């Protein structure tokens, strides 16, 4: 099964992606994670990408498509790709999508979730209010100091949400026309949203078997 997770920054794509891929045995491919790793390793692609990411802009299609072409195989869950119509058009040449899950969340909730998010180099993610670590600013899992992603600062968050509206939101129409789109209400808790997603996937799997 091949899944695309769609939704604005802060809708919980990354969190849900981890849970879904674990439950259904899918490879979780996150373009954001791949780009951040490349930036941390200071590769040519990574350094170029960071300039865009820190401003809340999308990394150019050509660069991201090349990166994804290399990483994709079947039984994958795509988190953060495609993000433009051009990326979707390129994707259909090397990946067959079964279902596109679109996580819908109110704008005000998105800003609060993103600006309060704190991350750890080990991959763990917290929120200062909704999911605080046991010791302030310290990861429960590995004891490292938490940090705020450069693009989770409020000015960049607003820009990212504007970029989403302009560049990525049109993808919902694109996939809806192809009868692939399933929209999930993501305003509730992580577990509530996950339950709704599993229900959709149960029906999708049934339709395939
Ligand atoms: P994310 O972790 O998914 O929120 O992605 C963080 C940032 O990485 C985005 O704001 C973009 O700058 C960049 N990025 C991630 N995925 C893509 C993509 N498919 N196309 C262009 N830029 C991307």
Short mmCIF file of C-alpha atoms and ligand atoms in Angstrom, two decimals:
data_model
loop_
_atom_site.label_atom_id
_atom_site.label_comp_id
_atom_site.label_asym_id
_atom_site.label_seq_id
_atom_site.Cartn_x
_atom_site.Cartn_y
_atom_site.Cartn_z
CA UNK A 1 0.00 0.00 0.00
CA UNK A 2 1.27 3.46 -0.91
CA UNK A 3 0.00 6.46 1.03
CA UNK A 4 0.46 10.21 0.78
CA UNK A 5 -0.09 12.33 3.87
CA UNK A 6 -1.24 15.82 3.03
CA UNK A 7 -1.98 18.75 5.31
CA UNK A 8 -0.62 22.08 6.50
CA UNK A 9 2.50 22.39 8.66
CA UNK A 10 1.50 21.57 12.23
CA UNK A 11 -1.41 19.30 11.30
CA UNK A 12 0.45 16.35 12.84
CA UNK A 13 1.65 14.70 9.65
CA UNK A 14 4.98 13.62 11.13
CA UNK A 15 3.43 12.20 14.31
CA UNK A 16 0.70 10.34 12.46
CA UNK A 17 3.18 9.14 9.84
CA UNK A 18 5.27 7.43 12.52
CA UNK A 19 2.20 5.68 13.97
CA UNK A 20 0.76 4.62 10.60
CA UNK A 21 4.04 3.31 9.21
CA UNK A 22 4.62 1.28 12.38
CA UNK A 23 1.14 -0.25 12.36
CA UNK A 24 1.03 -1.05 8.64
CA UNK A 25 4.72 -1.85 8.10
CA UNK A 26 5.35 0.98 5.65
CA UNK A 27 8.54 2.92 5.01
CA UNK A 28 8.10 6.45 6.38
CA UNK A 29 9.64 8.89 3.94
CA UNK A 30 9.67 12.49 5.17
CA UNK A 31 11.11 15.08 2.81
CA UNK A 32 11.44 17.57 5.68
CA UNK A 33 13.53 15.06 7.70
CA UNK A 34 15.64 14.17 4.66
CA UNK A 35 16.30 17.84 3.91
CA UNK A 36 17.12 18.67 7.55
CA UNK A 37 19.53 15.71 7.67
CA UNK A 38 21.20 16.88 4.46
CA UNK A 39 21.46 20.41 5.91
CA UNK A 40 22.98 19.12 9.17
CA UNK A 41 25.50 17.10 7.16
CA UNK A 42 26.21 20.24 5.10
CA UNK A 43 25.83 18.44 1.76
CA UNK A 44 25.42 20.60 -1.36
CA UNK A 45 21.67 19.86 -1.57
CA UNK A 46 21.27 20.38 2.18
CA UNK A 47 22.95 23.78 2.28
CA UNK A 48 20.93 24.99 -0.69
CA UNK A 49 17.69 23.66 0.83
CA UNK A 50 18.31 25.30 4.23
CA UNK A 51 18.25 28.78 2.68
CA UNK A 52 14.66 28.18 1.59
CA UNK A 53 13.55 26.26 4.68
CA UNK A 54 14.71 28.97 7.10
CA UNK A 55 12.57 31.50 5.25
CA UNK A 56 9.46 29.30 5.28
CA UNK A 57 9.69 28.81 1.52
CA UNK A 58 9.47 25.59 -0.42
CA UNK A 59 12.70 24.08 -1.70
CA UNK A 60 12.72 24.16 -5.55
CA UNK A 61 10.84 21.25 -7.16
CA UNK A 62 13.81 19.98 -9.17
CA UNK A 63 15.94 19.48 -6.08
CA UNK A 64 13.21 17.73 -4.05
CA UNK A 65 12.05 15.51 -6.92
CA UNK A 66 15.62 14.27 -7.49
CA UNK A 67 15.97 13.50 -3.81
CA UNK A 68 12.68 11.58 -3.67
CA UNK A 69 13.27 9.62 -6.86
CA UNK A 70 16.29 8.12 -5.15
CA UNK A 71 14.54 7.28 -1.89
CA UNK A 72 11.18 5.86 -2.99
CA UNK A 73 10.08 2.28 -3.32
CA UNK A 74 6.71 0.56 -2.84
CA UNK A 75 4.93 0.19 0.51
CA UNK A 76 5.78 3.70 1.51
CA UNK A 77 4.12 6.51 3.36
CA UNK A 78 5.03 9.92 1.98
CA UNK A 79 5.12 12.70 4.55
CA UNK A 80 5.57 16.16 3.03
CA UNK A 81 5.77 15.14 -0.61
CA UNK A 82 4.31 16.15 -3.01
CA UNK A 83 3.85 19.76 -1.98
CA UNK A 84 3.20 21.29 -5.41
CA UNK A 85 1.26 20.24 -8.49
CA UNK A 86 4.58 19.87 -10.36
CA UNK A 87 5.83 17.43 -7.73
CA UNK A 88 2.58 15.43 -7.98
CA UNK A 89 2.93 15.24 -11.76
CA UNK A 90 6.52 14.01 -11.43
CA UNK A 91 5.58 11.54 -8.70
CA UNK A 92 3.02 9.72 -10.79
CA UNK A 93 5.83 8.56 -13.10
CA UNK A 94 7.61 6.62 -10.37
CA UNK A 95 5.03 5.91 -7.62
CA UNK A 96 1.47 4.50 -7.63
CA UNK A 97 -0.61 6.14 -4.94
CA UNK A 98 -3.47 4.19 -3.34
CA UNK A 99 -4.82 6.77 -0.93
CA UNK A 100 -4.15 10.41 -0.02
CA UNK A 101 -4.94 11.30 3.59
CA UNK A 102 -5.58 14.99 4.05
CA UNK A 103 -5.37 16.13 7.70
CA UNK A 104 -7.50 19.22 8.25
CA UNK A 105 -6.77 21.56 11.21
CA UNK A 106 -7.89 25.13 12.08
CA UNK A 107 -5.36 27.89 11.35
CA UNK A 108 -5.13 29.18 14.96
CA UNK A 109 -4.43 25.70 16.31
CA UNK A 110 -1.68 25.22 13.72
CA UNK A 111 0.20 28.36 14.81
CA UNK A 112 0.03 27.31 18.48
CA UNK A 113 1.19 23.79 17.75
CA UNK A 114 4.15 24.90 15.63
CA UNK A 115 5.49 27.75 17.76
CA UNK A 116 5.30 25.58 20.90
CA UNK A 117 7.01 22.61 19.35
CA UNK A 118 10.44 21.56 20.67
CA UNK A 119 12.55 18.96 18.92
CA UNK A 120 15.41 16.66 19.83
CA UNK A 121 18.24 15.50 17.60
CA UNK A 122 17.17 11.88 18.37
CA UNK A 123 13.86 12.44 16.55
CA UNK A 124 11.63 12.91 19.60
CA UNK A 125 9.20 15.83 19.42
CA UNK A 126 7.52 17.69 22.33
CA UNK A 127 5.19 20.64 22.86
CA UNK A 128 5.75 23.12 25.69
CA UNK A 129 2.06 22.95 26.64
CA UNK A 130 0.43 19.83 25.15
CA UNK A 131 3.28 17.35 25.59
CA UNK A 132 6.03 18.85 27.75
CA UNK A 133 9.17 16.86 28.59
CA UNK A 134 9.55 15.72 32.23
CA UNK A 135 12.51 18.10 32.74
CA UNK A 136 12.25 21.49 31.07
CA UNK A 137 13.99 21.55 27.69
CA UNK A 138 15.53 18.07 28.14
CA UNK A 139 14.60 15.01 26.06
CA UNK A 140 12.92 12.19 28.08
CA UNK A 141 14.40 9.60 25.77
CA UNK A 142 18.07 10.56 25.42
CA UNK A 143 18.70 13.44 27.86
CA UNK A 144 19.82 15.87 25.13
CA UNK A 145 18.88 19.53 25.17
CA UNK A 146 15.76 20.30 23.11
CA UNK A 147 15.76 23.00 20.46
CA UNK A 148 13.22 24.99 18.47
CA UNK A 149 13.45 24.37 14.73
CA UNK A 150 14.52 27.54 12.90
CA UNK A 151 11.32 27.37 10.87
CA UNK A 152 9.08 27.03 13.97
CA UNK A 153 9.61 30.70 14.92
CA UNK A 154 6.35 32.64 14.63
CA UNK A 155 7.31 34.84 11.65
CA UNK A 156 8.46 31.80 9.67
CA UNK A 157 5.40 29.76 10.74
CA UNK A 158 3.05 32.38 9.27
CA UNK A 159 5.04 32.35 6.04
CA UNK A 160 4.96 28.52 5.89
CA UNK A 161 1.18 28.52 6.31
CA UNK A 162 0.80 31.11 3.53
CA UNK A 163 3.04 29.00 1.29
CA UNK A 164 0.91 25.96 2.08
CA UNK A 165 -2.31 27.75 1.09
CA UNK A 166 -0.85 28.96 -2.17
CA UNK A 167 1.26 26.00 -3.32
CA UNK A 168 0.07 22.84 -1.57
CA UNK A 169 -3.65 23.26 -0.87
CA UNK A 170 -4.46 22.93 -4.63
CA UNK A 171 -3.28 19.31 -4.35
CA UNK A 172 -6.46 18.41 -2.45
CA UNK A 173 -8.46 19.23 -5.56
CA UNK A 174 -5.99 17.38 -7.78
CA UNK A 175 -6.30 14.15 -5.77
CA UNK A 176 -10.01 14.57 -5.15
CA UNK A 177 -10.59 14.56 -8.92
CA UNK A 178 -8.70 11.27 -9.04
CA UNK A 179 -10.92 9.84 -6.27
CA UNK A 180 -7.92 9.29 -4.02
CA UNK A 181 -8.54 11.95 -1.37
CA UNK A 182 -9.80 11.19 2.14
CA UNK A 183 -10.02 14.14 4.52
CA UNK A 184 -9.55 13.58 8.26
CA UNK A 185 -10.41 16.05 11.05
CA UNK A 186 -7.07 16.62 12.82
CA UNK A 187 -8.20 19.18 15.42
CA UNK A 188 -8.49 16.57 18.18
CA UNK A 189 -5.87 14.58 20.08
CA UNK A 190 -3.16 12.48 18.44
CA UNK A 191 -5.03 9.28 19.35
CA UNK A 192 -8.40 10.54 18.08
CA UNK A 193 -6.89 11.50 14.73
CA UNK A 194 -5.05 8.18 14.51
CA UNK A 195 -8.28 6.26 15.15
CA UNK A 196 -10.01 8.14 12.31
CA UNK A 197 -7.09 7.43 9.98
CA UNK A 198 -7.08 3.72 10.83
CA UNK A 199 -10.80 3.52 10.08
CA UNK A 200 -10.21 4.99 6.60
CA UNK A 201 -7.27 2.69 5.97
CA UNK A 202 -9.28 -0.36 7.10
CA UNK A 203 -11.88 0.44 4.44
CA UNK A 204 -9.21 1.18 1.83
CA UNK A 205 -7.44 -2.12 2.48
CA UNK A 206 -10.76 -3.98 2.25
CA UNK A 207 -11.41 -2.38 -1.13
CA UNK A 208 -8.04 -3.68 -2.35
CA UNK A 209 -8.36 -7.24 -1.10
P1 LIG B 1 8.29 19.73 7.09
O1 LIG B 1 9.21 19.09 8.07
O2 LIG B 1 7.54 18.72 6.27
O3 LIG B 1 7.40 20.76 7.71
O4 LIG B 1 9.22 20.52 6.04
C1 LIG B 1 10.06 21.58 6.45
C2 LIG B 1 10.51 22.41 5.27
O5 LIG B 1 11.22 21.59 4.33
C3 LIG B 1 9.41 23.05 4.44
O6 LIG B 1 8.92 24.25 4.99
C4 LIG B 1 10.12 23.26 3.10
O7 LIG B 1 10.98 24.36 3.15
C5 LIG B 1 10.97 22.00 3.00
N1 LIG B 1 10.23 20.92 2.30
C6 LIG B 1 9.79 19.74 2.83
N2 LIG B 1 9.16 18.99 1.90
C7 LIG B 1 9.20 19.72 0.75
C8 LIG B 1 8.71 19.52 -0.58
N3 LIG B 1 8.03 18.41 -0.91
N4 LIG B 1 8.91 20.50 -1.49
C9 LIG B 1 9.58 21.61 -1.20
N5 LIG B 1 10.07 21.88 0.03
C10 LIG B 1 9.89 20.95 1.00
#
